[in-house]
Every structure is written in structure tokens, then in C-alpha cells.
Short mmCIF file of C-alpha atoms in Angstrom, two decimals:
data_model
loop_
_atom_site.label_atom_id
_atom_site.label_comp_id
_atom_site.label_asym_id
_atom_site.label_seq_id
_atom_site.Cartn_x
_atom_site.Cartn_y
_atom_site.Cartn_z
CA GLY J 17 -24.32 42.88 -0.77
CA GLU J 18 -25.93 39.73 -0.73
CA ASN J 19 -25.00 37.26 2.07
CA VAL J 20 -25.84 33.77 2.33
CA GLU J 21 -25.81 31.67 5.60
CA GLN J 22 -25.80 28.19 5.76
CA HIS J 23 -26.60 25.48 8.36
CA PRO J 24 -25.31 23.13 9.67
CA SER J 25 -22.14 22.91 8.81
CA THR J 26 -21.42 19.21 9.62
CA LEU J 27 -24.33 16.62 9.62
CA SER J 28 -24.20 12.96 10.01
CA VAL J 29 -27.08 10.81 9.30
CA GLN J 30 -27.97 6.90 9.14
CA GLU J 31 -28.46 5.30 5.64
CA GLY J 32 -32.33 5.87 4.94
CA ASP J 33 -33.08 8.66 7.01
CA SER J 34 -33.72 12.07 5.88
CA ALA J 35 -31.81 15.19 5.82
CA VAL J 36 -32.21 18.65 5.95
CA ILE J 37 -30.00 21.39 5.09
CA LYS J 38 -31.43 25.21 5.68
CA CYS J 39 -29.93 28.61 3.68
CA THR J 40 -30.88 32.38 4.78
CA TYR J 41 -30.24 35.31 2.72
CA SER J 42 -30.30 38.99 3.15
CA ASP J 43 -31.19 40.70 -0.52
CA SER J 44 -34.65 40.14 -0.90
CA ALA J 45 -34.13 40.87 -4.69
CA SER J 46 -32.56 37.41 -5.06
CA ASN J 47 -34.75 35.26 -7.54
CA TYR J 48 -32.71 32.00 -8.16
CA PHE J 49 -31.61 29.69 -5.46
CA PRO J 50 -29.25 26.58 -6.80
CA TRP J 51 -27.60 23.73 -4.75
CA TYR J 52 -24.72 22.15 -5.62
CA LYS J 53 -22.93 19.03 -4.43
CA GLN J 54 -19.06 18.56 -4.37
CA GLU J 55 -17.51 15.35 -4.23
CA LEU J 56 -13.76 15.20 -3.10
CA GLY J 57 -11.72 16.21 -6.26
CA LYS J 58 -14.74 17.41 -8.22
CA GLY J 59 -16.28 20.67 -8.87
CA PRO J 60 -19.82 21.53 -7.82
CA GLN J 61 -22.42 19.70 -9.81
CA LEU J 62 -25.95 21.19 -9.98
CA ILE J 63 -28.50 19.00 -8.29
CA ILE J 64 -31.47 21.10 -7.90
CA ASP J 65 -32.66 24.80 -8.43
CA ILE J 66 -35.59 26.97 -7.84
CA ARG J 67 -36.59 30.51 -9.08
CA SER J 68 -38.40 32.99 -6.75
CA ASN J 69 -41.66 32.35 -8.41
CA VAL J 70 -41.70 28.99 -7.16
CA GLY J 71 -42.48 27.71 -3.62
CA GLU J 72 -41.12 23.90 -3.93
CA LYS J 73 -39.77 22.01 -6.25
CA LYS J 74 -39.10 18.02 -6.42
CA ASP J 75 -36.73 15.73 -7.95
CA GLN J 76 -36.98 12.35 -6.99
CA ARG J 77 -35.35 12.08 -3.43
CA ILE J 78 -34.66 15.89 -3.49
CA ALA J 79 -36.43 18.90 -2.71
CA VAL J 80 -35.77 22.41 -2.65
CA THR J 81 -38.60 25.08 -0.52
CA LEU J 82 -38.77 28.59 -0.55
CA ASN J 83 -40.20 31.19 1.86
CA LYS J 84 -39.56 34.35 0.38
CA THR J 85 -41.11 36.04 3.08
CA ALA J 86 -38.56 34.56 6.15
CA LYS J 87 -35.47 34.91 3.25
CA HIS J 88 -34.94 31.10 3.89
CA PHE J 89 -34.59 28.36 1.58
CA SER J 90 -34.16 24.82 2.38
CA LEU J 91 -32.80 21.14 0.82
CA HIS J 92 -34.33 18.23 1.76
CA ILE J 93 -32.69 14.81 0.82
CA THR J 94 -35.05 11.71 1.32
CA GLU J 95 -34.00 7.83 1.85
CA THR J 96 -30.39 9.09 1.99
CA GLN J 97 -27.77 6.88 0.68
CA PRO J 98 -23.93 6.55 1.24
CA GLU J 99 -23.29 8.24 -2.10
CA ASP J 100 -25.16 11.15 -0.86
CA SER J 101 -22.09 11.80 1.27
CA ALA J 102 -20.24 14.98 -0.01
CA VAL J 103 -20.31 19.11 0.57
CA TYR J 104 -23.36 20.54 -0.12
CA PHE J 105 -23.63 24.36 -0.80
CA CYS J 106 -26.39 26.61 -1.34
CA ALA J 107 -26.29 29.65 -3.20
CA ALA J 108 -28.52 33.35 -4.05
CA SER J 109 -28.23 35.29 -7.32
CA SER J 110 -30.36 38.32 -7.39
CA GLY J 111 -32.18 39.65 -10.94
CA GLY J 112 -29.40 41.17 -13.16
CA SER J 113 -26.88 39.99 -11.38
CA GLU J 114 -23.94 37.40 -13.31
CA LYS J 115 -23.03 35.89 -10.25
CA LEU J 116 -23.86 33.67 -7.32
CA VAL J 117 -23.11 34.04 -3.74
CA PHE J 118 -22.74 31.03 -1.66
CA GLY J 119 -23.55 29.60 1.62
CA LYS J 120 -20.31 27.97 3.57
CA GLY J 121 -21.05 24.77 2.56
CA THR J 122 -22.38 21.66 4.75
CA LYS J 123 -20.43 18.32 4.99
CA LEU J 124 -23.34 15.40 4.86
CA THR J 125 -21.84 11.80 6.07
CA VAL J 126 -24.52 9.06 5.39
CA ASN J 127 -23.36 6.21 7.63
CA PRO J 128 -24.21 2.67 6.28
CA LYS C 273 -20.83 15.47 -24.24
CA ALA C 274 -17.86 16.85 -23.18
CA GLY C 275 -17.95 18.50 -19.46
CA VAL C 276 -16.00 21.83 -18.69
CA THR C 277 -12.28 21.22 -18.93
CA GLN C 278 -10.29 22.74 -16.74
CA THR C 279 -5.83 22.83 -17.09
CA PRO C 280 -3.58 22.10 -15.53
CA ARG C 281 -5.18 20.53 -12.56
CA TYR C 282 -2.29 21.01 -10.24
CA LEU C 283 0.20 24.03 -10.16
CA ILE C 284 3.02 24.98 -7.95
CA LYS C 285 4.17 28.53 -8.26
CA THR C 286 6.43 30.65 -5.88
CA ARG C 287 5.71 34.10 -4.48
CA GLY C 288 5.96 36.84 -7.21
CA GLN C 289 5.25 34.87 -9.82
CA GLN C 290 2.55 34.95 -12.32
CA VAL C 291 0.19 31.88 -13.60
CA THR C 292 -2.45 31.43 -16.38
CA LEU C 293 -5.28 28.67 -15.98
CA SER C 294 -7.49 27.88 -18.77
CA CYS C 295 -10.97 26.73 -19.09
CA SER C 296 -13.12 25.10 -22.07
CA PRO C 297 -16.93 25.24 -21.68
CA ILE C 298 -18.98 22.87 -22.53
CA SER C 299 -19.69 23.09 -26.64
CA GLY C 300 -22.34 25.55 -27.14
CA HIS C 301 -22.13 27.78 -23.96
CA ARG C 302 -21.15 31.43 -24.31
CA SER C 303 -21.05 32.25 -20.72
CA VAL C 304 -17.50 31.57 -18.47
CA SER C 305 -17.73 32.47 -15.03
CA TRP C 306 -14.59 31.86 -12.33
CA TYR C 307 -14.76 30.82 -8.72
CA GLN C 308 -12.31 30.99 -6.19
CA GLN C 309 -12.39 28.21 -3.26
CA THR C 310 -10.57 28.04 -0.02
CA PRO C 311 -11.25 26.85 3.10
CA GLY C 312 -11.80 29.88 4.89
CA GLN C 313 -13.63 32.16 2.23
CA GLY C 314 -15.59 29.38 0.57
CA LEU C 315 -16.62 30.09 -3.23
CA GLN C 316 -16.18 33.49 -4.25
CA PHE C 317 -17.08 35.02 -7.46
CA LEU C 318 -13.83 36.45 -9.63
CA PHE C 319 -15.23 37.49 -12.80
CA GLU C 320 -17.98 36.22 -15.89
CA TYR C 321 -17.28 36.61 -19.82
CA PHE C 322 -19.94 36.27 -22.24
CA SER C 323 -18.99 36.85 -25.92
CA GLU C 324 -15.20 37.94 -25.57
CA THR C 325 -16.87 41.04 -22.85
CA GLN C 326 -16.11 40.74 -18.92
CA ARG C 327 -20.16 41.23 -17.85
CA ASN C 328 -19.09 41.38 -14.00
CA LYS C 329 -15.97 41.27 -11.65
CA GLY C 330 -15.92 40.31 -8.02
CA ASN C 331 -13.96 41.94 -5.18
CA PHE C 332 -10.60 40.74 -6.23
CA PRO C 333 -7.23 42.94 -6.65
CA GLY C 334 -6.30 44.05 -10.19
CA ARG C 335 -3.77 41.18 -10.29
CA PHE C 336 -6.58 38.51 -10.87
CA SER C 337 -7.67 39.26 -14.61
CA GLY C 338 -9.29 36.86 -17.44
CA ARG C 339 -10.02 37.04 -21.11
CA GLN C 340 -12.47 34.82 -23.56
CA PHE C 341 -11.71 34.19 -26.54
CA SER C 342 -14.13 33.84 -29.89
CA ASN C 343 -14.37 29.98 -29.54
CA SER C 344 -15.68 30.64 -25.81
CA ARG C 345 -12.54 29.18 -24.30
CA SER C 346 -11.27 31.22 -21.16
CA GLU C 347 -8.20 31.83 -19.33
CA MET C 348 -7.41 33.82 -16.18
CA ASN C 349 -4.15 35.25 -14.92
CA VAL C 350 -2.95 36.16 -11.83
CA SER C 351 0.04 38.34 -11.59
CA THR C 352 2.55 38.96 -8.43
CA LEU C 353 1.02 35.52 -6.66
CA GLU C 354 0.90 35.77 -2.72
CA LEU C 355 0.60 32.82 -0.40
CA GLY C 356 -2.76 33.88 0.02
CA ASP C 357 -3.67 32.90 -3.54
CA SER C 358 -3.36 29.12 -2.96
CA ALA C 359 -6.94 27.91 -3.57
CA LEU C 360 -8.73 26.02 -6.04
CA TYR C 361 -9.71 27.89 -8.95
CA LEU C 362 -13.18 26.81 -10.59
CA CYS C 363 -14.82 27.86 -13.77
CA ALA C 364 -18.11 27.08 -14.93
CA SER C 365 -19.83 27.49 -17.67
CA SER C 366 -23.65 28.29 -18.75
CA PRO C 367 -25.78 28.68 -22.39
CA ALA C 368 -26.38 32.18 -21.46
CA THR C 369 -25.22 35.26 -19.02
CA GLY C 370 -25.91 34.55 -15.81
CA PRO C 371 -25.68 31.77 -13.17
CA TYR C 372 -28.49 29.52 -14.54
CA GLY C 373 -27.61 26.34 -14.95
CA TYR C 374 -23.85 26.24 -14.19
CA THR C 375 -21.88 23.14 -15.02
CA PHE C 376 -18.06 23.40 -13.06
CA GLY C 377 -15.12 22.16 -13.95
CA SER C 378 -13.11 20.15 -11.84
CA GLY C 379 -10.79 23.36 -11.11
CA THR C 380 -7.09 24.00 -10.77
CA ARG C 381 -5.81 23.57 -7.48
CA LEU C 382 -2.95 26.00 -7.41
CA THR C 383 -0.33 26.12 -4.51
CA VAL C 384 1.60 29.23 -3.56
CA VAL C 385 5.26 28.42 -1.72
#
């Protein structure tokens, strides 16, 4: 089955810097790659997603890139702010699968 | 519009008991999926329901079951609780079958003592 690995597990940056989180997946049939942000006491919130027919997607300060050949995808957050501090999860889903397989999460801390 | 509502938010149960958790999806969403979140295993898929039918099931024992009603509300049940069942149980709704555009609820924190 699908396996998703996420790095790093913790990331600390200064406000205004960029943050990059990387994930690799094992199933070449995977075609949907969402990213979620989870704040304390809340459920995961979808922040951006990408399908396998697209190499890059951007939404304001957040971007995701996908390399299908290498089977990895990354989340880029620019101009980080303290409110970006949270746990971020990547996930992957294969076509026809009704489930997501999640990475273990990255705890991002943005220091003022 | 109202989000995904999970009740109760917190629950403490004793080993051997059973528990029922409830999830009300966003209005108009017909798919409800359940995930278990623990510090050790992370987020793991339990099952998905669409139009009252279970579409897919994860690798959990038969003690974990669920159902969906005609108004798309879903319940999951865990029987004969074990200490290892302590977790945050999350439900996610989406407009159609599949994990596209999940909206998660805030979860039910289950503690088994």
C-alpha cells in the first residue's frame, strides 16, 4: 500500500523567513496530494492541494510543487508569520481510493 | 455555513465498554470519512460512507464499525474498548465520494482507562 514520509518533523524559523516541508510517496498511482494545517485543539484544515497533472500550484504565500518522477512533493511558505505556527501534514491518495495516507507531520514554529 | 460537527468533544470510558461517536457533515455533503489520530501512528483511515453505504475500510479490527443515515450524519462505534483505542477521532466530510476537499471536524478525544 501507499506510504508517505514527511521531513522534517520539527522546523523553527524566524518571522519573515521561508519554510519548506518535503514529502515522498511510494505508490506511483497516487494522483492527489493535499496539505493540511492543524492547530491545537482543532481538526486538520486543508490549505492547498495538487493533482498529478500539475507540477506547481500557488495560493498567496503558500505553494506546492510535485515531482512525479522522483515521487516527492513539497510545501513552501514564504514570509512566515507567527500565526503560521502549527502542525502541517502532507497526504496522498491513489486514483479510485477513498482514503488519504498521511505523513507523520511537521511542527512549524515561527518565532517573532 | 456550519462546519463539520462532532459530538461529544471529550469522552472517558473504561476498558471493555463500548462507545458511539457522532458526526454531522456540512450541509449538502454526502460523504463522511473517519480517521484515528494518535501520537505514535499519526492519522489513519478508518472508513468512508457515501449515501449510507460503506465505500472503503481501513486496517482496523471488527470492533470498529460505523454507519450513515439518510441525512448523511454518521456514527462510529467501538466495542470492547482497549487502552490502545485512546485517540482523537476525526471525521471529514466532502461533497462526493473520495478524499477531495475534505473538511474535518474538531474531533472527539476518547480516553480509555
